[in-house]
Amino acid sequence: MSGLLTFPLALLVVLVLCIAGYLLGRRRAVGRVKGDTRALHSRPVHHGWHVVMATLIPSFAVLVLWAFLQGLVSSVYLGTTVADDLPELALPESQREGLEDEEIAVREGARRELFLGNVRVLNEAIYGAISSDVISLPEIEAWDAAETDVGGELRSAGQIAPIGVTPAMQEAALKLYGFERTLSAIGPLLVMLLAAIGFIWALSRIDGDFRARNVVERWVMGLLIFASTVAILTTLAILAAVTFPSITFFREYGLFDFLFGLTWAPAGDTVGVPEGPGGEYESLLGFLPLIWGTLYISLVALLVATPLGLLAAIYLSEFADRRVRAWVKPALEVLAGVPTIVYGLFALVTIGPFLQAVVGTTIMPNTVSVMTAGVVMGMMLVPFVSSLSDDVINAVPQAMRDGSLGLGATPSETITKVILPAALPGIVGAVVLAASRAIGETMIVVLAAGALSNVQGLEPNPFGAVVTVTTRIVAVLTGEASGFDSIDVLAVFALAFTLFFITLALNLLAQRIVRRYREQYE
Amino acid sequence: MKDQRLTDREVDMQDIKISAHGVQVFYGDTHAIKDVDVEIADKTVTAFIGPSGCGKSTFLRCLNRMNDTIDAARVEGDIRIDGEDIYDARVDPVQLRAKVGMVFQKPNPFPKSIYDNVAYGPRIHGLAKTKGDLDNIVEQALRRAALWNEAKDRLDKPGTGLSGGQQQRLCIARAIATEPEVLLMDEPCSALDPIATGQVEELIDELRSNYSVVIVTHSMQQAARVSQKTAFFHLGNLVEYDETGKIFTNPQDPRTESYISGRIG
Amino acid sequence: MTDMTPEATPRAAQSLFTRTDNVRRRYRRGSVLKYLGLGAIGLVLFFLCVLLWSILSRGIPAFFQYQAEIQLYYDPEILEADGTGPEALGELSLRSDLERGIFAQSLRRTLEDSGIDTAAFDDGDLSALIYAANRRDVRDELVADPDLVGQTVTVGVPISLNITRYLTGGLSGEGTSGMPPGFNREQLDLIDQMVAAGLVDRNFNWGFFTNEYSQSGEVAGIGPALMGSAYMMLVVLVFSLVFGVAASIYLEEFAPKNKFTDFIEINIANLAAVPSIVFGILGAAILLTLGDLGFGSSIRGTALLGGIVLSLMTLPTIVIATRSALKAVPPSIRDAALGVGASKLQTVFHHTLPLAMPGILTGTIIGIAQALGETAPLLLIGLSVSTGASILSSPFTGGLLEQAQSMPTVVYLFAQNQDLPVREGLAQAAIIVMLALLFALNIIAILLRRRFERRW
């Protein structure tokens, strides 16, 4: 984002224009009617704001767009400057033997990508070296890549630069550098120009009859509506992000093989280039072992969280006196506010070794296991279950309690025989929500469930290590993937796809149950 | 005509079932009941009347210690049922409430079947030894609550599916299935339409043969129709307590008279 | 008791003063539930205590560092063996010249000066006691200032973390399990002698707060992570105050009741329950798409991207809090403003919004606290790099667009370190800092709520 560094100046100019515009707009509005503000259709403030908006909105929109488009434009430029017949891009004769034309094309494409990547890195290095005043542009232009080690020079100037820079590479990088300099000079200029035009135009419109208030209010309304569509845009973006790569993956790998495969063993095939002997992918990407691990841990977590959370909620809402509540509720909130990575580390360094000491190393060879992650995740979910249960228990009308107590039932009988049956749908909703959380939980399982990259079959031992959906997502996407070119990366998006829809379904189900339940007592 | 009926009604002075002396109730800082003395006879319908917020419901809830469930409420004074102080430390509210049943203002059937609603009390108090016993108790209670004919074919359907009047009769059936000795009713008809009200009032009159019934009501007509004795509460004080006929025809206290004639309400 | 069976005697004969067996039995059965509830709460509180103990007992000692006072002599004989000048110094071997050379010799000399016999130890035994391995920083210093050669400076060099475990009593120094890995009893005796001679200081490790992350636990710190988290919170604050509040105002005050607004509401409710990792996947998908389009990876791992992803994640929380704050402003205020001829927008911006502001801020702070501890999405967008994240520039000069770390991801990095003292000690120390920040944010939120709580 080299070009952005001059945008702060443009921003500053826009800001100054805004403040000046506000003050001038007000002043001018008053001046137009010779101080008799009653002759104005809108208050002077509105005229001020009108100028601010005319200055700010177009220029700011261009600024944001520019920041995003700059990269795209320069990459298109780079694509067009690098000629296809460069000798560096051709596959050497020695490697062409026995290859079909299609494969040569794929490999030459990869060489081109590599070349372009190197040009980009070189460009960044040149920019870095120049902006830190170590080397000047003419100096770099003077280097002859055939004789000077351009990469080495830049590395010794503290930059990250490719090895084996060729003259063509140097030339392309310098062209790209020049183009980007021009682009990033035009951008801020355009922004400032737009701001100035808006500023002058808005000031010129000020008049006694000008309905500044209506214009301002219409724009504010538009901005409010835009802001509230962010949630929809986010949802759509998430949907697109998980769906498109998944579709490619299912088409390439096969939906059936994914859903019912019992082995997860990524091998790093490139998309479209299966490397197995029979033309199939060498990567084995079966979903079952991962979802098994996820559900196994979630089950343990729910078995811990549901009874504890429910009993705690019952005790707090029906038995505890005010002083106990005043202490226990904040303690539960503390538990709920602890970041999950803290739980993950706790599971790893305290609970895992403890469990291993209790059950022995024959049953539990590692400190990471289903139980390690499940027990801690269960404890994490206790406050969640208890506060949701507390809500539904309190939503049972007092008339039910009175009715039962009035018949001579003890408080416990009232809870077990009247309140709990009445609250059951709401409690089920709470547990479903907790299940959705458990399935989507990441950091605890990443640290405490196991980290194998290859798994085969379904681990039955609750003290054995498993791999979960979220663990695999983190493992692959934290790595150095830079595009959707590996089948393993696509597979991870298929995992994300299933994760998103499973949790979405559970959430919708829980919301439905809880809404029905609340309507019953309204 | 109405007066005629009132004077005709015979009040046989039976044993005193409940006697209350110097009862005070506080809700936090609010003094809700001020020094109330009252004696309630067995096998009689006693009505508590008075304007909203006069404390009649609060006093009713003292009689089976339902006020215990409200943290801020504090009851002082002496309330005896069959001569036993119900606020004595030895008394267990659970046992007391089995003896003093209650029907609430709004019908509050449990979200269970009709059968389970009625069987709830007998089950927790262990009144039935066999399933047959329990069936019998449920049937008797529903018959006495005049709900049997409407409900006998749908005993396993939820009680919440009944109409308002049926729900309230179900709650009465539920209360009498426990075989209480006193039945407290807190404005049992306020949520009901006139026809359902008529049914419940008839029922109350029949219940008199077995129970001592105490009913809080907002409607003077209802008090006149169903009760033998009436107590008038005003601003937490028991203003007047006498035979129903006398309260309505010849009130002693000017406040009672104002209320009866509709000047305070 | 004869009145046990209700049929046998009329129930009226039962005195209220004695409990029947039936009631007693029922109470007994009921108390089981009560004790189960009490047990559940006890268990949860016990768990909380163990959790806190686990963090504090490991983390607090990690804030303190043992340092050996060493007279570091930049011996020209070692340093100038390959020639003089910055070029030659840049080629120094980290292992034979610095670790086994300068550091081992200087330590030996310092010990001998204090009368401690070191004849039994070779250079490797000595340099292992202190942070001497991979001292690129010392080599860089020499390149930058060749005049140092031949000088002697007194510096505090951190004691090896494994030895520190022995010094703090975490390891007994007896038997194989009590021995720091890679050390022997004689080395521990030497350390004991150094302590006795006053050559070892225990100091609060301020560097932990300012240093960059490093594989070497002795000098690892959370400086960039603290800054990265602060920058991201800044982005979240701006983003959520602008978009969250604007969206809430629209939905609460203006939105007509139609399919579109219903759809927005359902969206917000569902976004609130989407697992946080999904937001990371969104970020990762954007990065991969940019990579495919040839943008390179220039926004990967930046505080700006992290802040935006966290903002999208926190948005539902903020919207829900803001809407309930707006809802709490009574309609009478709006009616009053509209009644004197204010437009609907003026009413909102002049009256409703200022009155709802404390509630909005409280909700925002709680949302920010939630975002502060969130790890999974940040892992997927490149904030868990172990190298390349240095102290950030100011946010106004491009600091938002530099490679950043964050508090939770640096905890993750510490947790992945191969050294046990780092994994357990420093990770927990970083957690203490993070929890302290969370705690402070929550306290601010509570105070704000108390201070401005208004009853209508």
PDB file of N, CA and C in Angstrom, chain A residues 327-379:
ATOM      1  N   TRP A 327     -23.033 -12.259  44.728  1.00  0.00           N
ATOM      2  CA  TRP A 327     -21.646 -12.693  44.551  1.00  0.00           C
ATOM      3  C   TRP A 327     -21.480 -13.645  43.376  1.00  0.00           C
ATOM      4  N   VAL A 328     -22.437 -14.564  43.255  1.00  0.00           N
ATOM      5  CA  VAL A 328     -22.238 -15.628  42.270  1.00  0.00           C
ATOM      6  C   VAL A 328     -22.445 -15.126  40.843  1.00  0.00           C
ATOM      7  N   LYS A 329     -23.449 -14.241  40.662  1.00  0.00           N
ATOM      8  CA  LYS A 329     -23.721 -13.799  39.281  1.00  0.00           C
ATOM      9  C   LYS A 329     -22.518 -13.099  38.652  1.00  0.00           C
ATOM     10  N   PRO A 330     -21.878 -12.133  39.353  1.00  0.00           N
ATOM     11  CA  PRO A 330     -20.684 -11.527  38.741  1.00  0.00           C
ATOM     12  C   PRO A 330     -19.582 -12.543  38.482  1.00  0.00           C
ATOM     13  N   ALA A 331     -19.455 -13.533  39.388  1.00  0.00           N
ATOM     14  CA  ALA A 331     -18.416 -14.550  39.171  1.00  0.00           C
ATOM     15  C   ALA A 331     -18.690 -15.301  37.870  1.00  0.00           C
ATOM     16  N   LEU A 332     -19.955 -15.625  37.641  1.00  0.00           N
ATOM     17  CA  LEU A 332     -20.304 -16.300  36.394  1.00  0.00           C
ATOM     18  C   LEU A 332     -20.033 -15.392  35.202  1.00  0.00           C
ATOM     19  N   GLU A 333     -20.300 -14.089  35.374  1.00  0.00           N
ATOM     20  CA  GLU A 333     -20.041 -13.168  34.268  1.00  0.00           C
ATOM     21  C   GLU A 333     -18.545 -13.094  33.960  1.00  0.00           C
ATOM     22  N   VAL A 334     -17.725 -13.151  35.021  1.00  0.00           N
ATOM     23  CA  VAL A 334     -16.278 -13.165  34.797  1.00  0.00           C
ATOM     24  C   VAL A 334     -15.913 -14.360  33.928  1.00  0.00           C
ATOM     25  N   LEU A 335     -16.468 -15.508  34.311  1.00  0.00           N
ATOM     26  CA  LEU A 335     -16.197 -16.736  33.570  1.00  0.00           C
ATOM     27  C   LEU A 335     -16.619 -16.583  32.112  1.00  0.00           C
ATOM     28  N   ALA A 336     -17.743 -15.888  31.909  1.00  0.00           N
ATOM     29  CA  ALA A 336     -18.249 -15.730  30.540  1.00  0.00           C
ATOM     30  C   ALA A 336     -17.413 -14.734  29.746  1.00  0.00           C
ATOM     31  N   GLY A 337     -16.732 -13.812  30.443  1.00  0.00           N
ATOM     32  CA  GLY A 337     -15.987 -12.785  29.735  1.00  0.00           C
ATOM     33  C   GLY A 337     -14.554 -13.168  29.422  1.00  0.00           C
ATOM     34  N   VAL A 338     -14.114 -14.332  29.932  1.00  0.00           N
ATOM     35  CA  VAL A 338     -12.722 -14.740  29.696  1.00  0.00           C
ATOM     36  C   VAL A 338     -12.568 -15.165  28.231  1.00  0.00           C
ATOM     37  N   PRO A 339     -11.576 -14.613  27.523  1.00  0.00           N
ATOM     38  CA  PRO A 339     -11.385 -15.004  26.123  1.00  0.00           C
ATOM     39  C   PRO A 339     -11.111 -16.493  25.987  1.00  0.00           C
ATOM     40  N   THR A 340     -11.535 -17.054  24.864  1.00  0.00           N
ATOM     41  CA  THR A 340     -11.450 -18.512  24.740  1.00  0.00           C
ATOM     42  C   THR A 340     -10.010 -18.997  24.680  1.00  0.00           C
ATOM     43  N   ILE A 341      -9.096 -18.144  24.221  1.00  0.00           N
ATOM     44  CA  ILE A 341      -7.709 -18.620  24.157  1.00  0.00           C
ATOM     45  C   ILE A 341      -7.175 -18.878  25.568  1.00  0.00           C
ATOM     46  N   VAL A 342      -7.686 -18.129  26.542  1.00  0.00           N
ATOM     47  CA  VAL A 342      -7.272 -18.346  27.927  1.00  0.00           C
ATOM     48  C   VAL A 342      -7.727 -19.736  28.383  1.00  0.00           C
ATOM     49  N   TYR A 343      -8.956 -20.079  28.027  1.00  0.00           N
ATOM     50  CA  TYR A 343      -9.438 -21.427  28.345  1.00  0.00           C
ATOM     51  C   TYR A 343      -8.597 -22.487  27.640  1.00  0.00           C
ATOM     52  N   GLY A 344      -8.256 -22.205  26.378  1.00  0.00           N
ATOM     53  CA  GLY A 344      -7.490 -23.172  25.611  1.00  0.00           C
ATOM     54  C   GLY A 344      -6.162 -23.461  26.274  1.00  0.00           C
ATOM     55  N   LEU A 345      -5.481 -22.409  26.687  1.00  0.00           N
ATOM     56  CA  LEU A 345      -4.184 -22.576  27.316  1.00  0.00           C
ATOM     57  C   LEU A 345      -4.320 -23.269  28.669  1.00  0.00           C
ATOM     58  N   PHE A 346      -5.391 -22.928  29.370  1.00  0.00           N
ATOM     59  CA  PHE A 346      -5.654 -23.565  30.666  1.00  0.00           C
ATOM     60  C   PHE A 346      -5.847 -25.064  30.472  1.00  0.00           C
ATOM     61  N   ALA A 347      -6.610 -25.435  29.449  1.00  0.00           N
ATOM     62  CA  ALA A 347      -6.819 -26.849  29.154  1.00  0.00           C
ATOM     63  C   ALA A 347      -5.479 -27.520  28.870  1.00  0.00           C
ATOM     64  N   LEU A 348      -4.655 -26.826  28.099  1.00  0.00           N
ATOM     65  CA  LEU A 348      -3.378 -27.408  27.676  1.00  0.00           C
ATOM     66  C   LEU A 348      -2.416 -27.597  28.843  1.00  0.00           C
ATOM     67  N   VAL A 349      -2.286 -26.566  29.702  1.00  0.00           N
ATOM     68  CA  VAL A 349      -1.237 -26.653  30.723  1.00  0.00           C
ATOM     69  C   VAL A 349      -1.730 -27.200  32.061  1.00  0.00           C
ATOM     70  N   THR A 350      -3.013 -27.157  32.329  1.00  0.00           N
ATOM     71  CA  THR A 350      -3.475 -27.607  33.641  1.00  0.00           C
ATOM     72  C   THR A 350      -4.388 -28.836  33.563  1.00  0.00           C
ATOM     73  N   ILE A 351      -5.480 -28.721  32.796  1.00  0.00           N
ATOM     74  CA  ILE A 351      -6.455 -29.813  32.783  1.00  0.00           C
ATOM     75  C   ILE A 351      -5.895 -31.064  32.095  1.00  0.00           C
ATOM     76  N   GLY A 352      -5.208 -30.878  30.964  1.00  0.00           N
ATOM     77  CA  GLY A 352      -4.654 -32.025  30.235  1.00  0.00           C
ATOM     78  C   GLY A 352      -3.727 -32.864  31.101  1.00  0.00           C
ATOM     79  N   PRO A 353      -2.667 -32.256  31.659  1.00  0.00           N
ATOM     80  CA  PRO A 353      -1.775 -33.023  32.526  1.00  0.00           C
ATOM     81  C   PRO A 353      -2.505 -33.642  33.711  1.00  0.00           C
ATOM     82  N   PHE A 354      -3.502 -32.936  34.258  1.00  0.00           N
ATOM     83  CA  PHE A 354      -4.246 -33.465  35.393  1.00  0.00           C
ATOM     84  C   PHE A 354      -4.995 -34.740  34.990  1.00  0.00           C
ATOM     85  N   LEU A 355      -5.712 -34.664  33.858  1.00  0.00           N
ATOM     86  CA  LEU A 355      -6.459 -35.842  33.398  1.00  0.00           C
ATOM     87  C   LEU A 355      -5.515 -37.002  33.123  1.00  0.00           C
ATOM     88  N   GLN A 356      -4.364 -36.661  32.518  1.00  0.00           N
ATOM     89  CA  GLN A 356      -3.418 -37.716  32.204  1.00  0.00           C
ATOM     90  C   GLN A 356      -2.909 -38.395  33.473  1.00  0.00           C
ATOM     91  N   ALA A 357      -2.677 -37.597  34.498  1.00  0.00           N
ATOM     92  CA  ALA A 357      -2.225 -38.171  35.765  1.00  0.00           C
ATOM     93  C   ALA A 357      -3.297 -39.063  36.373  1.00  0.00           C
ATOM     94  N   VAL A 358      -4.565 -38.712  36.167  1.00  0.00           N
ATOM     95  CA  VAL A 358      -5.660 -39.493  36.763  1.00  0.00           C
ATOM     96  C   VAL A 358      -5.871 -40.796  36.013  1.00  0.00           C
ATOM     97  N   VAL A 359      -5.970 -40.744  34.679  1.00  0.00           N
ATOM     98  CA  VAL A 359      -6.338 -41.965  33.953  1.00  0.00           C
ATOM     99  C   VAL A 359      -5.135 -42.760  33.465  1.00  0.00           C
ATOM    100  N   GLY A 360      -3.954 -42.194  33.525  1.00  0.00           N
ATOM    101  CA  GLY A 360      -2.776 -42.956  33.130  1.00  0.00           C
ATOM    102  C   GLY A 360      -2.438 -42.782  31.662  1.00  0.00           C
ATOM    103  N   THR A 361      -1.172 -43.020  31.327  1.00  0.00           N
ATOM    104  CA  THR A 361      -0.722 -42.737  29.970  1.00  0.00           C
ATOM    105  C   THR A 361      -1.112 -43.827  28.983  1.00  0.00           C
ATOM    106  N   THR A 362      -1.531 -44.986  29.456  1.00  0.00           N
ATOM    107  CA  THR A 362      -1.931 -46.008  28.480  1.00  0.00           C
ATOM    108  C   THR A 362      -3.236 -45.627  27.805  1.00  0.00           C
ATOM    109  N   ILE A 363      -4.185 -45.122  28.600  1.00  0.00           N
ATOM    110  CA  ILE A 363      -5.455 -44.692  28.011  1.00  0.00           C
ATOM    111  C   ILE A 363      -5.301 -43.331  27.369  1.00  0.00           C
ATOM    112  N   MET A 364      -4.478 -42.497  27.952  1.00  0.00           N
ATOM    113  CA  MET A 364      -4.361 -41.126  27.486  1.00  0.00           C
ATOM    114  C   MET A 364      -2.906 -40.822  27.146  1.00  0.00           C
ATOM    115  N   PRO A 365      -2.488 -41.156  25.929  1.00  0.00           N
ATOM    116  CA  PRO A 365      -1.067 -40.978  25.586  1.00  0.00           C
ATOM    117  C   PRO A 365      -0.640 -39.511  25.526  1.00  0.00           C
ATOM    118  N   ASN A 366      -1.551 -38.607  25.144  1.00  0.00           N
ATOM    119  CA  ASN A 366      -1.182 -37.189  25.054  1.00  0.00           C
ATOM    120  C   ASN A 366      -1.998 -36.384  26.060  1.00  0.00           C
ATOM    121  N   THR A 367      -1.501 -35.181  26.355  1.00  0.00           N
ATOM    122  CA  THR A 367      -2.318 -34.341  27.235  1.00  0.00           C
ATOM    123  C   THR A 367      -3.477 -33.722  26.473  1.00  0.00           C
ATOM    124  N   VAL A 368      -3.373 -33.663  25.139  1.00  0.00           N
ATOM    125  CA  VAL A 368      -4.506 -33.154  24.363  1.00  0.00           C
ATOM    126  C   VAL A 368      -5.458 -34.311  24.071  1.00  0.00           C
ATOM    127  N   SER A 369      -6.761 -34.056  24.250  1.00  0.00           N
ATOM    128  CA  SER A 369      -7.732 -35.123  24.021  1.00  0.00           C
ATOM    129  C   SER A 369      -9.134 -34.550  23.939  1.00  0.00           C
ATOM    130  N   VAL A 370     -10.080 -35.420  23.598  1.00  0.00           N
ATOM    131  CA  VAL A 370     -11.487 -35.039  23.573  1.00  0.00           C
ATOM    132  C   VAL A 370     -11.912 -34.500  24.934  1.00  0.00           C
ATOM    133  N   MET A 371     -11.506 -35.236  25.984  1.00  0.00           N
ATOM    134  CA  MET A 371     -11.933 -34.833  27.324  1.00  0.00           C
ATOM    135  C   MET A 371     -11.295 -33.503  27.729  1.00  0.00           C
ATOM    136  N   THR A 372     -10.010 -33.335  27.437  1.00  0.00           N
ATOM    137  CA  THR A 372      -9.329 -32.091  27.816  1.00  0.00           C
ATOM    138  C   THR A 372     -10.089 -30.893  27.273  1.00  0.00           C
ATOM    139  N   ALA A 373     -10.347 -30.951  25.948  1.00  0.00           N
ATOM    140  CA  ALA A 373     -11.028 -29.816  25.333  1.00  0.00           C
ATOM    141  C   ALA A 373     -12.490 -29.760  25.772  1.00  0.00           C
ATOM    142  N   GLY A 374     -13.138 -30.947  25.830  1.00  0.00           N
ATOM    143  CA  GLY A 374     -14.577 -30.979  26.124  1.00  0.00           C
ATOM    144  C   GLY A 374     -14.904 -30.456  27.508  1.00  0.00           C
ATOM    145  N   VAL A 375     -14.135 -30.888  28.509  1.00  0.00           N
ATOM    146  CA  VAL A 375     -14.426 -30.477  29.881  1.00  0.00           C
ATOM    147  C   VAL A 375     -14.274 -28.952  30.014  1.00  0.00           C
ATOM    148  N   VAL A 376     -13.180 -28.431  29.466  1.00  0.00           N
ATOM    149  CA  VAL A 376     -12.953 -26.989  29.604  1.00  0.00           C
ATOM    150  C   VAL A 376     -13.991 -26.205  28.805  1.00  0.00           C
ATOM    151  N   MET A 377     -14.324 -26.707  27.602  1.00  0.00           N
ATOM    152  CA  MET A 377     -15.347 -26.020  26.819  1.00  0.00           C
ATOM    153  C   MET A 377     -16.685 -26.057  27.557  1.00  0.00           C
ATOM    154  N   GLY A 378     -16.953 -27.182  28.212  1.00  0.00           N
ATOM    155  CA  GLY A 378     -18.181 -27.286  29.000  1.00  0.00           C
ATOM    156  C   GLY A 378     -18.218 -26.224  30.086  1.00  0.00           C
ATOM    157  N   MET A 379     -17.085 -26.065  30.783  1.00  0.00           N
ATOM    158  CA  MET A 379     -17.029 -25.065  31.844  1.00  0.00           C
ATOM    159  C   MET A 379     -17.217 -23.666  31.279  1.00  0.00           C
TER     160      MET A 379
END
